[in-house]
Coordinates of C-alpha atoms in Angstrom, one line a residue:
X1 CA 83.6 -42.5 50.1
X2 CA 82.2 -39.8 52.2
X3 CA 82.7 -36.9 50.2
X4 CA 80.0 -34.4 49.2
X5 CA 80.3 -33.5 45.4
X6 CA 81.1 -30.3 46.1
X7 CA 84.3 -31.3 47.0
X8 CA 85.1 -34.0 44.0
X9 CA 86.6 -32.1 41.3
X10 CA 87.1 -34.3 39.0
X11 CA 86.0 -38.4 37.3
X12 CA 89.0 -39.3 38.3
X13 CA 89.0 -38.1 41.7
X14 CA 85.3 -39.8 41.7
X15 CA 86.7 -42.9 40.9
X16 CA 89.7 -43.2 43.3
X17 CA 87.5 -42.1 46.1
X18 CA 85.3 -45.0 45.5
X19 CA 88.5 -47.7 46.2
X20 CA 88.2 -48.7 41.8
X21 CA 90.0 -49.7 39.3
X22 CA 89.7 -47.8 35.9
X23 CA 90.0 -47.9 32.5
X24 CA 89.2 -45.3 30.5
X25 CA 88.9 -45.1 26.0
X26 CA 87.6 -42.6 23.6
X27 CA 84.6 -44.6 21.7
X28 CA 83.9 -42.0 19.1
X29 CA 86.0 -41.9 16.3
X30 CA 87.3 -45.6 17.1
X31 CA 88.3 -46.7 20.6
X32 CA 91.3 -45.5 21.5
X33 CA 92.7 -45.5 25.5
X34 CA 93.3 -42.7 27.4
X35 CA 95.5 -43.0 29.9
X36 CA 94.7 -42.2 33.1
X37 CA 97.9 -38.9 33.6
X38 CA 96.8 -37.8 30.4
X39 CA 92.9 -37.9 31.3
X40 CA 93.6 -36.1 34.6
X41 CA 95.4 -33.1 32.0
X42 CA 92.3 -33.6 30.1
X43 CA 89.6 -33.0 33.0
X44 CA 91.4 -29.7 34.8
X45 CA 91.6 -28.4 31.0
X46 CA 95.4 -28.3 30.7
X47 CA 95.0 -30.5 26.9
X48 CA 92.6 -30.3 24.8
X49 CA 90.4 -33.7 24.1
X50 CA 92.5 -35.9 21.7
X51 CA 89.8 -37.4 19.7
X52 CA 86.4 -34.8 19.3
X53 CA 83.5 -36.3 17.9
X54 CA 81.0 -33.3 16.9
X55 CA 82.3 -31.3 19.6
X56 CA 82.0 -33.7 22.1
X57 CA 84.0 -36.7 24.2
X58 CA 82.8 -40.0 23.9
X59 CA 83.9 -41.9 26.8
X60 CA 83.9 -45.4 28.3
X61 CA 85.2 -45.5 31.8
X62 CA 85.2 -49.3 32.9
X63 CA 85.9 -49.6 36.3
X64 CA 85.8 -52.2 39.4
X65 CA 87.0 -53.2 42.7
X66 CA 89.7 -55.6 43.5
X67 CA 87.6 -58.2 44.9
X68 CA 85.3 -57.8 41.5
X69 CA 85.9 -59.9 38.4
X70 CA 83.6 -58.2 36.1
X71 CA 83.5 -54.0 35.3
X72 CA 80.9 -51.5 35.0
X73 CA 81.1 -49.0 32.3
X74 CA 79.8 -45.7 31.8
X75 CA 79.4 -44.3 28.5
X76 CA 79.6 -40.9 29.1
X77 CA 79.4 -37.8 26.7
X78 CA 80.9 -34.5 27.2
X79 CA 80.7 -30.9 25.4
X80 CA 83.8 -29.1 24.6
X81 CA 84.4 -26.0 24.0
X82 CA 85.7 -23.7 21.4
X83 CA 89.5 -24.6 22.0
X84 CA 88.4 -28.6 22.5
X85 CA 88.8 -28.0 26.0
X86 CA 86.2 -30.3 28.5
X87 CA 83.1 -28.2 29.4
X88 CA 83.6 -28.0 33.1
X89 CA 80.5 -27.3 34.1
X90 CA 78.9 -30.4 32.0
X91 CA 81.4 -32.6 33.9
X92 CA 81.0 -31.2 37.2
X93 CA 76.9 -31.9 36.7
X94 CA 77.9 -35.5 35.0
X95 CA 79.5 -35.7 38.8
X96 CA 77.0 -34.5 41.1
X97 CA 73.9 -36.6 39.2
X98 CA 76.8 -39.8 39.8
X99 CA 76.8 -39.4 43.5
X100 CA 72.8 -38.3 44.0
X101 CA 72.3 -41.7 42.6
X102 CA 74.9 -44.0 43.9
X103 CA 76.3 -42.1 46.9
X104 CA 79.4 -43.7 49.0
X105 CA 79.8 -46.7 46.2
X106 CA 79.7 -46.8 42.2
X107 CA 79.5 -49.9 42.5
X108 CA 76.9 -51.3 43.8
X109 CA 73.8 -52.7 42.4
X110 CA 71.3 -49.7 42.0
X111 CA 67.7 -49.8 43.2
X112 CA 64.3 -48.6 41.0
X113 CA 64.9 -45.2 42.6
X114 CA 68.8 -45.2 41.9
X115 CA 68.4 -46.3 38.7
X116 CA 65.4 -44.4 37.3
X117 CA 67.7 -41.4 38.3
X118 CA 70.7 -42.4 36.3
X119 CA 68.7 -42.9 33.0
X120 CA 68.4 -39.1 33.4
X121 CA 71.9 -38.7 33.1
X122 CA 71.7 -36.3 30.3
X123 CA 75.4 -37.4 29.7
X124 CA 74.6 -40.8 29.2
X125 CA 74.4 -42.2 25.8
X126 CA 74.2 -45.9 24.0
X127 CA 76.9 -47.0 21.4
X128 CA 76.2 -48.4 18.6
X129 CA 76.0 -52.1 18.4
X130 CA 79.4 -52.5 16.8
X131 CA 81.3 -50.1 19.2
X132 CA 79.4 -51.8 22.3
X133 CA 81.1 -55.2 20.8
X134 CA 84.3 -53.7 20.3
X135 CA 84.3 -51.8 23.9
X136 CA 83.3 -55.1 25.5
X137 CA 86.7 -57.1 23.9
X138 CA 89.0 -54.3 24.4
X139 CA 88.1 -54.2 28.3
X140 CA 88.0 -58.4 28.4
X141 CA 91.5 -58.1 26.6
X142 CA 93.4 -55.1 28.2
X143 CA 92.0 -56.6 31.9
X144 CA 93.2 -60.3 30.1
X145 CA 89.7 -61.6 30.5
X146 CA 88.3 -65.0 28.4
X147 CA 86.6 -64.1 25.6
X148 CA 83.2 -64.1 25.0
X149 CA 81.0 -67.3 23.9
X150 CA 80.8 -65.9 20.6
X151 CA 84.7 -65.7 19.9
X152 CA 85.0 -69.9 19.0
X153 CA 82.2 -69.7 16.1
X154 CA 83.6 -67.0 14.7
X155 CA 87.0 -68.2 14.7
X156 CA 85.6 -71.3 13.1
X157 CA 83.7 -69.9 10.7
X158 CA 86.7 -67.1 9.7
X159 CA 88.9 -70.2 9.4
X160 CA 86.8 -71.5 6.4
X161 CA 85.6 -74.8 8.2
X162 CA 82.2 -74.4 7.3
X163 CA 82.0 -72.9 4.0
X164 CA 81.9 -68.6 3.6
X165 CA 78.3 -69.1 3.4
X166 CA 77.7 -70.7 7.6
X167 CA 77.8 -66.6 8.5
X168 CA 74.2 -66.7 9.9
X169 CA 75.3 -67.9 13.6
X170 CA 78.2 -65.8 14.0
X171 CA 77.9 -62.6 15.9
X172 CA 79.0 -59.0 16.2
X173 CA 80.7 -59.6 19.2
X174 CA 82.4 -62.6 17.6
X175 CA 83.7 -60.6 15.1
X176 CA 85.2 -58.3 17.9
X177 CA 86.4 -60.4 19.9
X178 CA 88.5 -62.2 17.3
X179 CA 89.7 -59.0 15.5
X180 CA 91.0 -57.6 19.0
X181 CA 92.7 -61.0 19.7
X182 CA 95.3 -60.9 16.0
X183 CA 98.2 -61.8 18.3
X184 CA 97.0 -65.0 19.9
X185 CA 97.3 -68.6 18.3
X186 CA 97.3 -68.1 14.3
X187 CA 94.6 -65.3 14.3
X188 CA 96.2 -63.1 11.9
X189 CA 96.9 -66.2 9.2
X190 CA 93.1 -67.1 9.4
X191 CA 92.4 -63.4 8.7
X192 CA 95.0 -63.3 5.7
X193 CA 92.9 -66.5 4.0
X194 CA 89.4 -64.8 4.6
X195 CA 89.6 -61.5 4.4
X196 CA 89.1 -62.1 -0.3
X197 CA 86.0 -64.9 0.8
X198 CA 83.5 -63.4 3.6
X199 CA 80.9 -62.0 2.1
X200 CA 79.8 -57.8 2.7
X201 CA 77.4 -59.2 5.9
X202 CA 80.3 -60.7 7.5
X203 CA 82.9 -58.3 6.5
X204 CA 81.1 -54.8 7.3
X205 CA 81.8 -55.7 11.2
X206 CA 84.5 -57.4 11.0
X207 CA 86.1 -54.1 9.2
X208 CA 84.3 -52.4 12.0
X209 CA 86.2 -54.1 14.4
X210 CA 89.5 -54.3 12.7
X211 CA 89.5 -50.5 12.7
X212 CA 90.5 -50.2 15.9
X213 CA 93.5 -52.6 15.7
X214 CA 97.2 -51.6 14.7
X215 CA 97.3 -54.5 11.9
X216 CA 100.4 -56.8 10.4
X217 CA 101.5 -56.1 7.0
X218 CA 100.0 -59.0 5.5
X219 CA 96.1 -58.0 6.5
X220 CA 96.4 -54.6 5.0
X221 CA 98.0 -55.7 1.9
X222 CA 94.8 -58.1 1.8
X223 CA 92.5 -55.4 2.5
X224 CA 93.9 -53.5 -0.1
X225 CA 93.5 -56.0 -2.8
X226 CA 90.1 -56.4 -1.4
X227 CA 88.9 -53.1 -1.3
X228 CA 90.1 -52.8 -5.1
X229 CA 88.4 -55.8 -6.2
X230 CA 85.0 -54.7 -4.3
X231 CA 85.7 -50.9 -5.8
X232 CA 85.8 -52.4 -9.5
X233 CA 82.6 -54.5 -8.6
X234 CA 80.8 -51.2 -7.8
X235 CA 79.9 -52.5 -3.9
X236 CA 80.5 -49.6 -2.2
X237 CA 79.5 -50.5 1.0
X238 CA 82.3 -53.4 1.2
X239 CA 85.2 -50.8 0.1
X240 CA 84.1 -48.1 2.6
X241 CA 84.1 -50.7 5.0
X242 CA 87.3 -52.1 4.2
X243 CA 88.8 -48.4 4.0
X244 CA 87.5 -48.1 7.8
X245 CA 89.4 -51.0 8.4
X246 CA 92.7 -49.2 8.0
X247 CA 91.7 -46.5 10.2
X248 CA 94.7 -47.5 13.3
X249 CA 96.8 -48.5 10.8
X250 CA 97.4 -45.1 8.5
X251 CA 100.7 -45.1 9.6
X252 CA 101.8 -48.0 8.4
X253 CA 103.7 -47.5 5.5
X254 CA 101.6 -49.6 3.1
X255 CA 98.7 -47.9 4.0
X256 CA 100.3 -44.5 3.3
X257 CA 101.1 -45.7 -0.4
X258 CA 97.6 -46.8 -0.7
X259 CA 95.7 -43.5 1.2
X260 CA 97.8 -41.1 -0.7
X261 CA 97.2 -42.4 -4.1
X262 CA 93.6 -42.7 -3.2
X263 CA 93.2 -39.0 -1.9
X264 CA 94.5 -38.3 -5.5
X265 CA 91.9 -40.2 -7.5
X266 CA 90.1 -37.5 -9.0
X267 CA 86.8 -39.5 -8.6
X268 CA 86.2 -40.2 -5.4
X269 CA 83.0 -40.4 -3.9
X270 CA 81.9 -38.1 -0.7
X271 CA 81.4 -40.8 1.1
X272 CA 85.0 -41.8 0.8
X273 CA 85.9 -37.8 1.2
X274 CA 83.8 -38.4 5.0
X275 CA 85.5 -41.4 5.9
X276 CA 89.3 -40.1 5.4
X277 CA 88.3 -37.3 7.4
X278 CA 86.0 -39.2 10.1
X279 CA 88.3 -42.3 10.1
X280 CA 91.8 -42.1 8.2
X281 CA 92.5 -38.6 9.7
X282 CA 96.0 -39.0 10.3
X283 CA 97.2 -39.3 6.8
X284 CA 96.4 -35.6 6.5
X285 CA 98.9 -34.4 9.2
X286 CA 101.2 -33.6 6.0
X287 CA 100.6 -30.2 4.0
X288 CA 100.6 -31.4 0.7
X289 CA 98.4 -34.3 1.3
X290 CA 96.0 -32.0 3.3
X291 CA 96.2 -29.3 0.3
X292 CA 95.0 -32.0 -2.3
X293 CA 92.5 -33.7 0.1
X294 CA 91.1 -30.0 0.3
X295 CA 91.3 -29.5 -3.4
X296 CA 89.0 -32.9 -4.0
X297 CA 86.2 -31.7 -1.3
X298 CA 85.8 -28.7 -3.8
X299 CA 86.0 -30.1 -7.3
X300 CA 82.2 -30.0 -7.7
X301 CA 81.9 -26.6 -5.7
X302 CA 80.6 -28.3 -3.0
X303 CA 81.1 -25.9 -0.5
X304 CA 78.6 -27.2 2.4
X305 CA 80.5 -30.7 2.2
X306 CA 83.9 -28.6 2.7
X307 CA 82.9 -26.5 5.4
X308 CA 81.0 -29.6 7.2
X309 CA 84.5 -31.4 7.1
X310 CA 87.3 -28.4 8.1
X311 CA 85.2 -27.9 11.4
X312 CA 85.5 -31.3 12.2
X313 CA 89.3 -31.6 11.2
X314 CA 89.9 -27.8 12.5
X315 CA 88.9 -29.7 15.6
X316 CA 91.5 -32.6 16.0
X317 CA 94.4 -31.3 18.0
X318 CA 96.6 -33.4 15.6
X319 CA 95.5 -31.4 12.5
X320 CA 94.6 -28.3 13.6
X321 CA 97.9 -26.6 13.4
X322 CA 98.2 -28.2 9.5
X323 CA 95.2 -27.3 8.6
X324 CA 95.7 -23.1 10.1
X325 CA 98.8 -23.2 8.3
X326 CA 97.4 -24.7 5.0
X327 CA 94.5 -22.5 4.6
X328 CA 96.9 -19.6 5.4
X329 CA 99.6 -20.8 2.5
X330 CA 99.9 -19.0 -0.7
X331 CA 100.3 -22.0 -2.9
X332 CA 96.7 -22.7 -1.9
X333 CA 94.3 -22.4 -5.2
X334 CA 91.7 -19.7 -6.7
X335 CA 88.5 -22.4 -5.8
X336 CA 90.4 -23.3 -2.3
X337 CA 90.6 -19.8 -1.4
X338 CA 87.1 -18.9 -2.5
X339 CA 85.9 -21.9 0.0
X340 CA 87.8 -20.6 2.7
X341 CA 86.3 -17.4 2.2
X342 CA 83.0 -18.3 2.3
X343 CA 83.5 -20.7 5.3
X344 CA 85.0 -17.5 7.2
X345 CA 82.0 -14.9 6.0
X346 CA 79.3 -17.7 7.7

């Protein structure tokens, strides 16, 4: 690749010029793939970005050349702007600072200088240690990859061999590799039979992982049962993990039973209110679910928490138009009006 910057317009463009193969997923809300046509739409600003996080994309762009078994990834973070749009000029910097560093070939092994210079990358960030995990087993699976050395134990341990409490030597990545892997030998069973018994250390990322993953009837039906179980015990932290859990799986018509009756318990939590928003968005892409969701982030005039939430569902292309029309509609109440009011006077 001999190109000057100047006349790469786009990552994608970067990417084919450099002779690699690429993957590319949304990491911020869970990790999602992006497929390559619709990213190209994405970077000349023809869609808006699917999947804003705080009015940014968080990307991971794994990528490689034929001859290479193993990827490099970027984790790259973009603004948007005002209509979700990719900020161009962030992208075309994100570029520039690429090929300074690495000129003719992404990949290849950076020196001191090269390197020190791409730690400057103000679009760089670090996932969290969950997402890393979950990143690192959905490129190993997608590029049909062995799993990592951590997938055995914690296949072992999730198939009760050991006892529920051997969970010290499992691992995050474990966890992930075994949660994106459902389909392969009897996966799914052992998560049926262990999802009731692992206790909240073991659980928490392993419903971290599972909410990425488009899951069987069975594990959400046990997930269910569990969060209800944990939600009578009073261990929060287990049920909002186990309602993250659900997060690819809204659709699924048991989920929607569940989530809908949920959203219309009077009592719930904000934390709960966060995480249907952050996580379990979906369910809301229906008016009258969206009216009482909206109707329980008021019930304690909380107005902050309300306008905190709209701007980051007004942001989702998938509920935007919903949520215009809802806040619009006349059946909408006195306190829901009174919200929307003040959000627009701000």
């Amino acid at each position: 690749m001999s190109k000057s910057s100047e006349t790469i317009s786009s990552i994608s463009a970067l990417l084919s010029l450099s002779d690699s193969q690429y993957r590319i997923f949304d990491i911020g809300r869970r990790i999602d793939k992006i497929s390559k046509e619709q990213f190209e739409k994405i970077e000349a600003a023809e869609l808006p970005y699917p999947f804003p996080t705080q009015g940014h994309a968080l990307l991971a762009i794994a990528f490689w050349q034929k001859q290479s078994s193993s990827p490099y990834l970027w984790f790259i973070k973009l603004p948007l702007d005002e209509r979700g749009l990719l900020n161009q000029g962030a992208r075309n910097h994100f570029i520039a600072i690429i090929i300074e560093a690495l000129g003719e070939n992404l990949t290849v092994s950076p020196t001191e200088q090269q390197e020190a210079l791409l730690k400057k990358n103000p679009y760089h960030f670090t996932p969290a240690q969950y997402k890393l995990a979950a990143v690192n087993s959905v490129v190993s699976t997608s590029l049909k990859q062995a799993a990592s050395k951590f997938y055995a134990p914690a296949q072992s341990y999730l198939s009760g061999e050991n006892g529920w409490d051997a969970w010290q030597e499992i691992g995050v990545q474990g966890l992930s590799d075994f949660s994106f892997r459902l389909n392969e030998t009897n996966n799914s069973e052992i998560l049926v039979k262990a999802i009731n018994f692992v206790p909240e250390q073991v659980l928490v990322p392993l419903c971290s992982a599972l909410e990425n993953m488009t899951l069987p009837a069975e594990v959400i039906t046990q997930i269910i049962t569990r969060y209800q179980q944990d939600k009578a015990n009073k261990n929060n932290t287990a049920a909002v993990a186990l309602l993250r859990a659900l997060a690819s799986s809204t659709q699924h018509p048991i989920s929607q039973k569940f989530l809908i009756t949920l959203i219309k318990d009077n009592a719930l939590e904000d934390e709960v209110l966060i995480i249907i928003a952050g996580r379990l968005w979906p369910i809301l892409n229906d008016e009258d679910i969206l009216f009482v969701y909206l109707e329980q982030l008021i019930k304690d005039n909380d107005y902050e928490l309300f306008t905190a939430i709209f701007k980051d569902l007004v942001a989702i292309p998938m509920i935007r138009p919903v949520i215009l029309q809802a806040i619009r509609s006349p059946k909408r109440s006195p306190n829901l009006a009174k919200a929307i009011g003040i959000l627009f006077k701000q």
